[in-house]
Amino acid sequence: MKRHFYITDNLDDLEQVEQELESSGVDTPQIHILSEHDAEVKNHHLHEVEAVLKKDVVHSMEIGAVTGVIAAIVVLVVAYMAGWTESAAGWTPFIFLAVVLLGFCTWEGGLFGIQEPHYQFKRFQEALHEGKHVLFVDVDTKQENTLCQVVSRHPQLQIAGIGEATPELVVEAQKKWRSFMKAMP
């Protein structure tokens, strides 16, 4: 899947774009509106980006986890090479320290990430501050044509690039969750 970004300042037009995409077979979890004007986005019944996903929490936690894994491996290797594991305590304190390092690094990554905009959205900060809105759509190769046709009918949309999309597995899970929630009484 690919993520296509578009910028506009017209929420009425975005509402129409979203409706056209959905009627053409692009599911709601694939369409998002990034804006600093959340109330207006909600009033137009658009699929907004969740507040936590506007920040770089998940990406930074991943980086922190990788750093934590490396630190944990270093601790275990040093303990083994130095012969410290052959003491009466054995591996226990070093395994505990490795787990604590992994958790701490992951947590710290999340703390750094909550202070930063999402790494894919940093390039749009100026446009967002100017009151514009960013539409991004995750499409597979079969839906590319549909997206191009819908976008071509809306000249106010400015192409703003391509990025990495939400994994298809996650989009499918979101679709199933939505249908489950609609089916529940």
mmCIF file of C-alpha atoms in Angstrom:
data_model
loop_
_atom_site.group_PDB
_atom_site.id
_atom_site.type_symbol
_atom_site.label_atom_id
_atom_site.label_comp_id
_atom_site.label_asym_id
_atom_site.label_seq_id
_atom_site.Cartn_x
_atom_site.Cartn_y
_atom_site.Cartn_z
ATOM 1 C CA MET A 1 0.000 0.000 0.000
ATOM 2 C CA LYS A 2 1.011 3.608 -0.627
ATOM 3 C CA ARG A 3 -0.030 6.744 1.217
ATOM 4 C CA HIS A 4 -0.915 9.732 -0.976
ATOM 5 C CA PHE A 5 -0.921 13.219 0.572
ATOM 6 C CA TYR A 6 -2.955 16.221 -0.605
ATOM 7 C CA ILE A 7 -3.265 19.725 0.851
ATOM 8 C CA THR A 8 -6.280 22.020 0.713
ATOM 9 C CA ASP A 9 -7.983 24.722 2.730
ATOM 10 C CA ASN A 10 -11.529 23.664 1.843
ATOM 11 C CA LEU A 11 -13.198 21.217 4.247
ATOM 12 C CA ASP A 12 -16.404 21.145 2.184
ATOM 13 C CA ASP A 13 -14.381 19.861 -0.764
ATOM 14 C CA LEU A 14 -12.657 17.288 1.480
ATOM 15 C CA GLU A 15 -16.027 16.053 2.678
ATOM 16 C CA GLN A 16 -17.077 15.498 -0.925
ATOM 17 C CA VAL A 17 -13.748 13.791 -1.746
ATOM 18 C CA GLU A 18 -14.152 11.431 1.207
ATOM 19 C CA GLN A 19 -17.709 10.536 0.159
ATOM 20 C CA GLU A 20 -16.614 9.890 -3.431
ATOM 21 C CA LEU A 21 -13.707 7.716 -2.315
ATOM 22 C CA GLU A 22 -15.921 5.680 0.006
ATOM 23 C CA SER A 23 -18.575 5.193 -2.691
ATOM 24 C CA SER A 24 -15.810 4.069 -5.072
ATOM 25 C CA GLY A 25 -14.626 1.303 -2.740
ATOM 26 C CA VAL A 26 -11.946 2.997 -0.611
ATOM 27 C CA ASP A 27 -12.798 2.183 3.007
ATOM 28 C CA THR A 28 -12.984 4.816 5.744
ATOM 29 C CA PRO A 29 -9.922 3.499 7.677
ATOM 30 C CA GLN A 30 -7.847 4.276 4.573
ATOM 31 C CA ILE A 31 -8.845 7.975 4.525
ATOM 32 C CA HIS A 32 -7.605 10.540 7.063
ATOM 33 C CA ILE A 33 -7.693 14.302 7.505
ATOM 34 C CA LEU A 34 -4.836 15.957 9.388
ATOM 35 C CA SER A 35 -5.698 19.426 10.656
ATOM 36 C CA GLU A 36 -5.146 21.786 13.544
ATOM 37 C CA HIS A 37 -8.884 22.550 13.440
ATOM 38 C CA ASP A 38 -10.249 19.306 14.877
ATOM 39 C CA ALA A 39 -13.684 20.729 15.723
ATOM 40 C CA GLU A 40 -14.250 21.836 12.133
ATOM 41 C CA VAL A 41 -13.109 18.448 10.824
ATOM 42 C CA LYS A 42 -15.525 16.729 13.194
ATOM 43 C CA ASN A 43 -18.392 19.066 12.140
ATOM 44 C CA HIS A 44 -17.819 18.006 8.523
ATOM 45 C CA HIS A 45 -17.982 14.321 9.593
ATOM 46 C CA LEU A 46 -14.497 13.639 8.237
ATOM 47 C CA HIS A 47 -12.241 10.822 9.394
ATOM 48 C CA GLU A 48 -9.656 12.694 11.453
ATOM 49 C CA VAL A 49 -6.249 11.512 12.607
ATOM 50 C CA GLU A 50 -6.318 10.341 16.223
ATOM 51 C CA ALA A 51 -4.540 12.748 18.584
ATOM 52 C CA VAL A 52 -1.970 10.155 19.673
ATOM 53 C CA LEU A 53 -1.114 9.391 16.036
ATOM 54 C CA LYS A 54 -0.388 13.061 15.331
ATOM 55 C CA LYS A 55 2.614 12.673 17.601
ATOM 56 C CA ASP A 56 5.636 10.485 16.952
ATOM 57 C CA VAL A 57 4.995 8.202 19.940
ATOM 58 C CA VAL A 58 4.803 4.859 18.132
ATOM 59 C CA HIS A 59 7.777 5.504 15.828
ATOM 60 C CA SER A 60 9.920 6.812 18.695
ATOM 61 C CA MET A 61 8.961 3.849 20.889
ATOM 62 C CA GLU A 62 10.098 1.523 18.113
ATOM 63 C CA ILE A 63 13.450 3.306 17.981
ATOM 64 C CA GLY A 64 13.665 3.165 21.784
ATOM 65 C CA ALA A 65 12.868 -0.564 21.743
ATOM 66 C CA VAL A 66 15.616 -1.256 19.197
ATOM 67 C CA THR A 67 18.036 0.757 21.352
ATOM 68 C CA GLY A 68 16.847 -1.203 24.406
ATOM 69 C CA VAL A 69 17.399 -4.549 22.676
ATOM 70 C CA ILE A 70 20.939 -3.511 21.769
ATOM 71 C CA ALA A 71 21.621 -2.331 25.332
ATOM 72 C CA ALA A 72 20.192 -5.576 26.748
ATOM 73 C CA ILE A 73 22.386 -7.675 24.444
ATOM 74 C CA VAL A 74 25.459 -5.639 25.423
ATOM 75 C CA VAL A 75 24.712 -6.207 29.135
ATOM 76 C CA LEU A 76 24.297 -9.957 28.656
ATOM 77 C CA VAL A 77 27.394 -10.303 26.479
ATOM 78 C CA VAL A 78 29.568 -8.251 28.851
ATOM 79 C CA ALA A 79 28.304 -10.237 31.864
ATOM 80 C CA TYR A 80 29.090 -13.513 30.096
ATOM 81 C CA MET A 81 32.499 -12.424 28.756
ATOM 82 C CA ALA A 82 33.562 -11.046 32.146
ATOM 83 C CA GLY A 83 32.555 -14.296 33.843
ATOM 84 C CA TRP A 84 30.107 -12.549 36.176
ATOM 85 C CA THR A 85 27.394 -15.080 35.355
ATOM 86 C CA GLU A 86 29.374 -17.824 37.069
ATOM 87 C CA SER A 87 28.903 -16.249 40.492
ATOM 88 C CA ALA A 88 26.332 -17.458 42.999
ATOM 89 C CA ALA A 89 23.725 -15.078 41.565
ATOM 90 C CA GLY A 90 24.193 -16.498 38.056
ATOM 91 C CA TRP A 91 22.319 -14.935 35.145
ATOM 92 C CA THR A 92 19.387 -13.583 37.168
ATOM 93 C CA PRO A 93 20.599 -10.011 37.906
ATOM 94 C CA PHE A 94 21.868 -9.548 34.346
ATOM 95 C CA ILE A 95 18.666 -10.787 32.751
ATOM 96 C CA PHE A 96 16.724 -8.500 35.082
ATOM 97 C CA LEU A 97 18.973 -5.555 34.159
ATOM 98 C CA ALA A 98 18.549 -6.355 30.440
ATOM 99 C CA VAL A 99 14.744 -6.387 30.778
ATOM 100 C CA VAL A 100 14.798 -3.105 32.738
ATOM 101 C CA LEU A 101 17.009 -1.484 30.082
ATOM 102 C CA LEU A 102 14.703 -2.639 27.310
ATOM 103 C CA GLY A 103 11.636 -1.257 29.099
ATOM 104 C CA PHE A 104 13.345 2.001 30.055
ATOM 105 C CA CYS A 105 14.628 2.701 26.541
ATOM 106 C CA THR A 106 11.199 1.960 25.034
ATOM 107 C CA TRP A 107 9.502 4.220 27.572
ATOM 108 C CA GLU A 108 12.010 7.032 26.994
ATOM 109 C CA GLY A 109 11.488 6.729 23.253
ATOM 110 C CA GLY A 110 7.777 7.250 23.799
ATOM 111 C CA LEU A 111 8.427 10.293 25.994
ATOM 112 C CA PHE A 112 10.591 11.857 23.296
ATOM 113 C CA GLY A 113 8.010 11.001 20.639
ATOM 114 C CA ILE A 114 5.084 12.613 22.438
ATOM 115 C CA GLN A 115 6.875 15.957 22.132
ATOM 116 C CA GLU A 116 7.379 15.724 18.358
ATOM 117 C CA PRO A 117 4.966 15.684 15.436
ATOM 118 C CA HIS A 118 4.701 12.358 13.604
ATOM 119 C CA TYR A 119 7.739 11.865 11.384
ATOM 120 C CA GLN A 120 5.568 11.664 8.244
ATOM 121 C CA PHE A 121 3.685 14.854 9.157
ATOM 122 C CA LYS A 122 6.638 17.148 9.981
ATOM 123 C CA ARG A 123 6.795 18.393 6.397
ATOM 124 C CA PHE A 124 3.213 19.692 6.667
ATOM 125 C CA GLN A 125 3.625 21.756 9.848
ATOM 126 C CA GLU A 126 3.857 25.094 8.034
ATOM 127 C CA ALA A 127 0.758 24.386 5.927
ATOM 128 C CA LEU A 128 -1.160 23.264 9.020
ATOM 129 C CA HIS A 129 -0.182 26.459 10.876
ATOM 130 C CA GLU A 130 -1.533 28.426 7.901
ATOM 131 C CA GLY A 131 -4.945 26.798 8.456
ATOM 132 C CA LYS A 132 -4.733 24.237 5.677
ATOM 133 C CA HIS A 133 -5.727 20.587 5.967
ATOM 134 C CA VAL A 134 -3.910 17.468 4.794
ATOM 135 C CA LEU A 135 -5.825 14.591 3.251
ATOM 136 C CA PHE A 136 -3.971 11.322 3.130
ATOM 137 C CA VAL A 137 -5.261 8.139 1.613
ATOM 138 C CA ASP A 138 -3.735 4.667 1.905
ATOM 139 C CA VAL A 139 -4.425 2.725 -1.290
ATOM 140 C CA ASP A 140 -3.284 -0.541 -2.792
ATOM 141 C CA THR A 141 -2.345 -0.849 -6.458
ATOM 142 C CA LYS A 142 -5.928 -1.762 -7.443
ATOM 143 C CA GLN A 143 -7.258 1.462 -5.900
ATOM 144 C CA GLU A 144 -4.665 3.846 -7.392
ATOM 145 C CA ASN A 145 -6.825 4.513 -10.469
ATOM 146 C CA THR A 146 -9.879 5.248 -8.344
ATOM 147 C CA LEU A 147 -7.932 7.748 -6.251
ATOM 148 C CA CYS A 148 -6.564 9.493 -9.354
ATOM 149 C CA GLN A 149 -10.062 9.785 -10.855
ATOM 150 C CA VAL A 150 -11.572 11.247 -7.682
ATOM 151 C CA VAL A 151 -8.692 13.676 -7.121
ATOM 152 C CA SER A 152 -8.810 14.869 -10.748
ATOM 153 C CA ARG A 153 -12.375 16.118 -10.143
ATOM 154 C CA HIS A 154 -11.175 18.350 -7.275
ATOM 155 C CA PRO A 155 -8.713 20.962 -8.548
ATOM 156 C CA GLN A 156 -8.346 22.581 -5.107
ATOM 157 C CA LEU A 157 -6.412 19.526 -3.895
ATOM 158 C CA GLN A 158 -2.668 20.050 -4.206
ATOM 159 C CA ILE A 159 -0.552 16.913 -4.496
ATOM 160 C CA ALA A 160 1.819 16.859 -1.529
ATOM 161 C CA GLY A 161 3.701 13.593 -1.983
ATOM 162 C CA ILE A 162 3.722 9.897 -1.211
ATOM 163 C CA GLY A 163 4.695 8.084 1.977
ATOM 164 C CA GLU A 164 4.544 4.737 3.702
ATOM 165 C CA ALA A 165 1.020 3.558 4.437
ATOM 166 C CA THR A 166 -0.568 1.803 7.362
ATOM 167 C CA PRO A 167 0.054 -1.934 6.934
ATOM 168 C CA GLU A 168 -2.790 -3.674 5.111
ATOM 169 C CA LEU A 169 -3.235 -6.065 8.043
ATOM 170 C CA VAL A 170 -4.019 -3.106 10.344
ATOM 171 C CA VAL A 171 -6.472 -1.596 7.826
ATOM 172 C CA GLU A 172 -8.269 -4.954 7.530
ATOM 173 C CA ALA A 173 -8.459 -5.237 11.330
ATOM 174 C CA GLN A 174 -9.954 -1.728 11.499
ATOM 175 C CA LYS A 175 -12.564 -2.651 8.873
ATOM 176 C CA LYS A 176 -13.542 -5.781 10.809
ATOM 177 C CA TRP A 177 -13.709 -3.841 14.061
ATOM 178 C CA ARG A 178 -16.010 -1.226 12.487
ATOM 179 C CA SER A 179 -18.322 -3.901 11.064
ATOM 180 C CA PHE A 180 -18.334 -5.688 14.431
ATOM 181 C CA MET A 181 -19.255 -2.461 16.227
ATOM 182 C CA LYS A 182 -22.079 -1.785 13.747
ATOM 183 C CA ALA A 183 -23.437 -5.315 14.222
ATOM 184 C CA MET A 184 -23.455 -5.081 18.017
ATOM 185 C CA PRO A 185 -26.748 -3.968 19.609
#
